[in-house]
Amino acid sequence: MRETPRAEPPQPRPHRAFEHTAGASCSGTPHRSDGRPPHTPRGARQPDPLGRPGTTPPVPGRPALFSALVALAVVTWQVLVHGPLARLDERVSRSLVGTVPRPLSELASDLGDMTVALPVLACAMAYAVWRGRRSAALHAGLAMAAVPLLVVPLKEWTARPGPLEPWAQGYFPSGHTATAAVAYFGAALLVSNRLLPVAAVLTAVTGAGLVLRGFHWPLDVFASLCLSLLLLGAGSRRTRRSSG
C-alpha cells in the first residue's frame, strides 16, 4: 500500500518577507516597503477647537493666497488708472443702489461696524484662550489690528470717490467688509469650523448691504475680501507652524 504523499510546506518568498520584517522583530508593527509609517502618528495631529484629536483648521494654500494677492493688485491698479474694470464696476453699482429698502441695506452694512464685529471676535478669542489656544487667539487679534493699518493707507493712496458722494474720497477698499471678514471668519476658526458657513453668510450680507446702500462700489468690497483672505491665511499658517 502506497503512502499518500504529504503536501510540501509553503516556501517563504524572500522578496516579500524582506519588505515586511524590518520592524516586526522589534515592535511587531509591519513597515511599508517605501519607508513610510503605516499611519500618521496621533501625536502629530493637531486637536480641533473642541479638543478632539486628528483635525486641523483649514488653512488657505499658497495658490489661493497668491491668487488673492494678484487679484488685489489688479483691482487696485484699475482703480488708480480708472481702467475698464473700474468703469464697469461703476455701471454695475448704479444699477444696484436703491434696489432694496434703505433700512434693510443699512442694517446689513452695520454688521461690519466695529461695535458689532469686534465683540464677536473678542468672545471667540477669550474662548480660544480658555481652551489653551493662545497662539491662535493672538494671531486672530493681530489680523484684526492689521485691518486699519492696511486699509487706511490704501484709501489715502487710491483716493476713490464714493457712489453717492463723488466729492468725497477714500472709499477703496471697504473697511467694513474687511472688519466683518476678519472678525467673523477669525471667530469661526477659533471656535469651530462648522461656523465657517455662518461667517461666510455674515460677510456676504455685509458686503451686499454696503453695495446696495451705495456706501461702497462692488470692487471696494471685492478688494477687502482679497485682503482679508491674505490676513487670515497668513495668521492660520503661522498658527499651524507654531502648534506643530
CSV table of C-alpha atoms in Angstrom, one decimal:
chain,number,residue,atom,x,y,z
A,1,MET,CA,0.0,0.0,0.0
A,2,ARG,CA,1.4,3.3,-1.1
A,3,GLU,CA,1.7,6.2,1.3
A,4,THR,CA,-0.3,9.3,0.5
A,5,PRO,CA,2.3,12.0,-0.5
A,6,ARG,CA,2.4,14.7,2.1
A,7,ALA,CA,2.0,18.3,0.9
A,8,GLU,CA,5.1,20.3,0.9
A,9,PRO,CA,5.1,23.2,3.4
A,10,PRO,CA,4.8,26.6,1.7
A,11,GLN,CA,8.1,28.2,1.0
A,12,PRO,CA,8.7,31.7,2.1
A,13,ARG,CA,9.1,34.3,-0.5
A,14,PRO,CA,12.3,36.2,0.3
A,15,HIS,CA,11.3,39.4,-1.6
A,16,ARG,CA,8.0,39.7,0.3
A,17,ALA,CA,9.4,38.8,3.7
A,18,PHE,CA,12.2,41.3,3.3
A,19,GLU,CA,9.6,44.1,2.8
A,20,HIS,CA,7.6,43.5,6.0
A,21,THR,CA,10.1,42.2,8.5
A,22,ALA,CA,12.1,45.3,9.1
A,23,GLY,CA,10.0,46.5,12.0
A,24,ALA,CA,8.4,43.3,13.1
A,25,SER,CA,11.3,41.9,15.1
A,26,CYS,CA,11.2,44.9,17.4
A,27,SER,CA,7.7,46.4,17.6
A,28,GLY,CA,5.6,43.8,15.9
A,29,THR,CA,4.3,46.5,13.5
A,30,PRO,CA,5.0,46.0,9.8
A,31,HIS,CA,6.6,48.8,7.9
A,32,ARG,CA,5.8,49.9,4.4
A,33,SER,CA,8.3,48.9,1.7
A,34,ASP,CA,8.9,52.6,0.8
A,35,GLY,CA,9.9,53.5,4.3
A,36,ARG,CA,6.7,55.5,5.2
A,37,PRO,CA,4.9,54.7,8.5
A,38,PRO,CA,1.6,52.7,8.2
A,39,HIS,CA,-0.4,55.7,9.5
A,40,THR,CA,0.0,59.2,10.7
A,41,PRO,CA,1.2,59.3,14.3
A,42,ARG,CA,-1.6,60.5,16.6
A,43,GLY,CA,0.8,62.8,18.4
A,44,ALA,CA,1.5,64.7,15.2
A,45,ARG,CA,-2.1,65.6,14.6
A,46,GLN,CA,-3.5,68.9,16.0
A,47,PRO,CA,-6.6,68.9,18.0
A,48,ASP,CA,-9.7,70.8,16.8
A,49,PRO,CA,-11.2,73.8,18.7
A,50,LEU,CA,-13.2,71.4,20.9
A,51,GLY,CA,-10.1,69.4,21.9
A,52,ARG,CA,-10.8,66.3,19.7
A,53,PRO,CA,-7.6,64.9,18.1
A,54,GLY,CA,-7.0,64.3,14.5
A,55,THR,CA,-8.1,67.5,12.8
A,56,THR,CA,-6.6,70.9,11.9
A,57,PRO,CA,-8.3,74.1,10.9
A,58,PRO,CA,-8.5,74.8,7.2
A,59,VAL,CA,-5.5,76.8,6.0
A,60,PRO,CA,-5.6,78.5,2.6
A,61,GLY,CA,-2.9,77.1,0.4
A,62,ARG,CA,-0.2,79.1,-1.4
A,63,PRO,CA,-2.1,79.2,-4.7
A,64,ALA,CA,-5.2,80.7,-3.0
A,65,LEU,CA,-3.1,83.3,-1.2
A,66,PHE,CA,-1.2,84.1,-4.4
A,67,SER,CA,-4.4,84.5,-6.4
A,68,ALA,CA,-5.8,86.8,-3.7
A,69,LEU,CA,-2.7,88.9,-3.9
A,70,VAL,CA,-2.7,89.1,-7.7
A,71,ALA,CA,-6.5,90.0,-7.7
A,72,LEU,CA,-5.9,92.7,-5.1
A,73,ALA,CA,-3.1,94.2,-7.2
A,74,VAL,CA,-5.0,94.1,-10.4
A,75,VAL,CA,-8.1,95.7,-8.9
A,76,THR,CA,-6.1,98.4,-7.2
A,77,TRP,CA,-4.3,99.2,-10.4
A,78,GLN,CA,-7.7,99.5,-12.3
A,79,VAL,CA,-9.0,101.9,-9.6
A,80,LEU,CA,-5.9,104.0,-9.8
A,81,VAL,CA,-5.9,104.4,-13.6
A,82,HIS,CA,-9.8,104.3,-13.8
A,83,GLY,CA,-9.5,101.5,-16.2
A,84,PRO,CA,-12.3,99.5,-17.9
A,85,LEU,CA,-12.8,97.3,-14.9
A,86,ALA,CA,-13.3,100.3,-12.7
A,87,ARG,CA,-15.8,101.8,-15.2
A,88,LEU,CA,-17.7,98.6,-15.4
A,89,ASP,CA,-17.8,98.5,-11.6
A,90,GLU,CA,-19.4,101.9,-11.5
A,91,ARG,CA,-22.1,101.0,-14.0
A,92,VAL,CA,-22.9,97.8,-12.0
A,93,SER,CA,-23.1,99.8,-8.8
A,94,ARG,CA,-25.5,102.4,-10.3
A,95,SER,CA,-27.8,99.6,-11.3
A,96,LEU,CA,-27.8,98.1,-7.8
A,97,VAL,CA,-28.1,101.1,-5.5
A,98,GLY,CA,-31.5,101.5,-4.1
A,99,THR,CA,-32.9,98.2,-5.3
A,100,VAL,CA,-33.8,97.2,-1.7
A,101,PRO,CA,-35.3,99.2,1.1
A,102,ARG,CA,-32.8,101.5,2.7
A,103,PRO,CA,-33.3,100.4,6.3
A,104,LEU,CA,-32.6,96.8,5.2
A,105,SER,CA,-29.4,97.6,3.4
A,106,GLU,CA,-28.2,99.8,6.3
A,107,LEU,CA,-28.9,97.0,8.8
A,108,ALA,CA,-26.9,94.6,6.6
A,109,SER,CA,-23.9,97.0,6.3
A,110,ASP,CA,-23.9,97.6,10.1
A,111,LEU,CA,-22.7,94.0,10.5
A,112,GLY,CA,-19.2,95.3,9.5
A,113,ASP,CA,-19.2,98.0,12.1
A,114,MET,CA,-16.5,97.8,14.8
A,115,THR,CA,-19.1,97.9,17.6
A,116,VAL,CA,-20.8,94.8,16.2
A,117,ALA,CA,-17.9,92.7,14.8
A,118,LEU,CA,-15.2,93.2,17.4
A,119,PRO,CA,-17.2,91.9,20.3
A,120,VAL,CA,-17.8,88.6,18.4
A,121,LEU,CA,-14.1,88.2,17.7
A,122,ALA,CA,-13.2,89.1,21.3
A,123,CYS,CA,-15.6,86.4,22.7
A,124,ALA,CA,-14.0,83.9,20.4
A,125,MET,CA,-10.5,84.9,21.4
A,126,ALA,CA,-11.4,84.5,25.1
A,127,TYR,CA,-12.9,81.1,24.3
A,128,ALA,CA,-9.7,80.0,22.5
A,129,VAL,CA,-7.5,81.2,25.4
A,130,TRP,CA,-9.7,79.2,27.8
A,131,ARG,CA,-9.2,76.1,25.6
A,132,GLY,CA,-5.4,76.6,25.6
A,133,ARG,CA,-5.1,78.0,22.1
A,134,ARG,CA,-3.4,81.3,23.0
A,135,SER,CA,-1.3,81.4,19.8
A,136,ALA,CA,-4.4,81.1,17.6
A,137,ALA,CA,-6.1,83.8,19.6
A,138,LEU,CA,-3.1,86.1,19.3
A,139,HIS,CA,-2.9,85.7,15.6
A,140,ALA,CA,-6.6,86.4,15.2
A,141,GLY,CA,-6.2,89.6,17.2
A,142,LEU,CA,-3.1,90.6,15.1
A,143,ALA,CA,-5.1,90.1,11.9
A,144,MET,CA,-7.8,92.4,13.1
A,145,ALA,CA,-5.3,95.0,14.2
A,146,ALA,CA,-3.7,94.9,10.7
A,147,VAL,CA,-7.0,95.8,9.0
A,148,PRO,CA,-6.8,99.6,9.7
A,149,LEU,CA,-3.1,99.6,9.2
A,150,LEU,CA,-3.5,98.4,5.7
A,151,VAL,CA,-6.9,99.8,4.7
A,152,VAL,CA,-6.3,103.4,5.7
A,153,PRO,CA,-3.1,103.8,3.6
A,154,LEU,CA,-4.8,102.2,0.6
A,155,LYS,CA,-7.8,104.6,1.0
A,156,GLU,CA,-5.5,107.6,1.0
A,157,TRP,CA,-3.4,106.3,-1.9
A,158,THR,CA,-6.3,105.4,-4.2
A,159,ALA,CA,-8.5,108.4,-3.2
A,160,ARG,CA,-11.5,106.8,-4.8
A,161,PRO,CA,-14.8,108.8,-4.6
A,162,GLY,CA,-18.0,107.2,-3.3
A,163,PRO,CA,-21.0,106.1,-5.3
A,164,LEU,CA,-23.3,108.7,-3.6
A,165,GLU,CA,-20.6,111.2,-2.6
A,166,PRO,CA,-18.4,112.0,-5.7
A,167,TRP,CA,-16.9,114.9,-3.8
A,168,ALA,CA,-15.5,112.6,-1.1
A,169,GLN,CA,-12.5,110.4,-1.3
A,170,GLY,CA,-11.2,107.3,0.5
A,171,TYR,CA,-13.7,104.5,-0.4
A,172,PHE,CA,-11.3,101.8,-1.7
A,173,PRO,CA,-11.1,99.3,-0.1
A,174,SER,CA,-14.0,98.8,2.2
A,175,GLY,CA,-13.1,98.9,5.9
A,176,HIS,CA,-16.4,97.5,6.9
A,177,THR,CA,-16.0,94.4,4.7
A,178,ALA,CA,-12.5,93.7,5.9
A,179,THR,CA,-13.6,94.1,9.5
A,180,ALA,CA,-16.6,91.7,9.0
A,181,ALA,CA,-14.5,89.1,7.2
A,182,VAL,CA,-11.6,89.0,9.6
A,183,ALA,CA,-13.9,89.1,12.7
A,184,TYR,CA,-16.4,86.5,11.7
A,185,PHE,CA,-14.1,84.1,9.9
A,186,GLY,CA,-11.5,84.5,12.6
A,187,ALA,CA,-14.1,83.8,15.3
A,188,ALA,CA,-15.3,80.7,13.4
A,189,LEU,CA,-11.7,79.3,13.1
A,190,LEU,CA,-11.2,79.8,16.8
A,191,VAL,CA,-14.5,78.2,18.0
A,192,SER,CA,-15.5,75.6,15.4
A,193,ASN,CA,-15.0,75.0,11.7
A,194,ARG,CA,-18.7,74.3,11.5
A,195,LEU,CA,-19.3,78.0,11.9
A,196,LEU,CA,-17.5,78.9,8.7
A,197,PRO,CA,-20.7,78.9,6.6
A,198,VAL,CA,-22.2,81.3,9.2
A,199,ALA,CA,-19.2,83.6,8.8
A,200,ALA,CA,-19.4,83.4,5.1
A,201,VAL,CA,-23.1,84.5,5.2
A,202,LEU,CA,-22.5,87.3,7.6
A,203,THR,CA,-19.6,88.6,5.5
A,204,ALA,CA,-21.6,88.3,2.3
A,205,VAL,CA,-24.6,90.1,3.8
A,206,THR,CA,-22.3,92.9,5.0
A,207,GLY,CA,-20.8,93.4,1.5
A,208,ALA,CA,-24.1,93.3,-0.2
A,209,GLY,CA,-25.6,95.8,2.2
A,210,LEU,CA,-22.7,98.2,1.5
A,211,VAL,CA,-23.2,98.0,-2.2
A,212,LEU,CA,-27.0,98.2,-2.2
A,213,ARG,CA,-27.0,101.1,0.1
A,214,GLY,CA,-24.4,103.0,-2.0
A,215,PHE,CA,-21.8,103.1,0.7
A,216,HIS,CA,-19.2,101.3,-1.5
A,217,TRP,CA,-18.5,100.2,-5.0
A,218,PRO,CA,-18.5,96.4,-5.7
A,219,LEU,CA,-14.8,96.4,-6.3
A,220,ASP,CA,-14.2,98.1,-2.9
A,221,VAL,CA,-15.9,95.0,-1.3
A,222,PHE,CA,-14.0,92.6,-3.5
A,223,ALA,CA,-10.6,94.1,-2.7
A,224,SER,CA,-11.4,93.9,1.0
A,225,LEU,CA,-12.3,90.2,0.7
A,226,CYS,CA,-8.9,89.5,-1.0
A,227,LEU,CA,-7.1,91.5,1.7
A,228,SER,CA,-8.9,89.6,4.4
A,229,LEU,CA,-8.0,86.3,2.9
A,230,LEU,CA,-4.4,87.3,3.0
A,231,LEU,CA,-4.6,88.3,6.6
A,232,LEU,CA,-6.5,85.2,7.7
A,233,GLY,CA,-4.3,82.9,5.7
A,234,ALA,CA,-1.1,84.3,7.0
A,235,GLY,CA,-2.3,84.0,10.6
A,236,SER,CA,-3.6,80.5,10.1
A,237,ARG,CA,-0.3,79.3,8.6
A,238,ARG,CA,1.7,80.8,11.5
A,239,THR,CA,-0.6,79.2,14.0
A,240,ARG,CA,-0.2,75.8,12.3
A,241,ARG,CA,3.6,76.1,12.3
A,242,SER,CA,3.8,77.2,15.9
A,243,SER,CA,1.5,74.4,17.1
A,244,GLY,CA,3.2,71.8,15.0
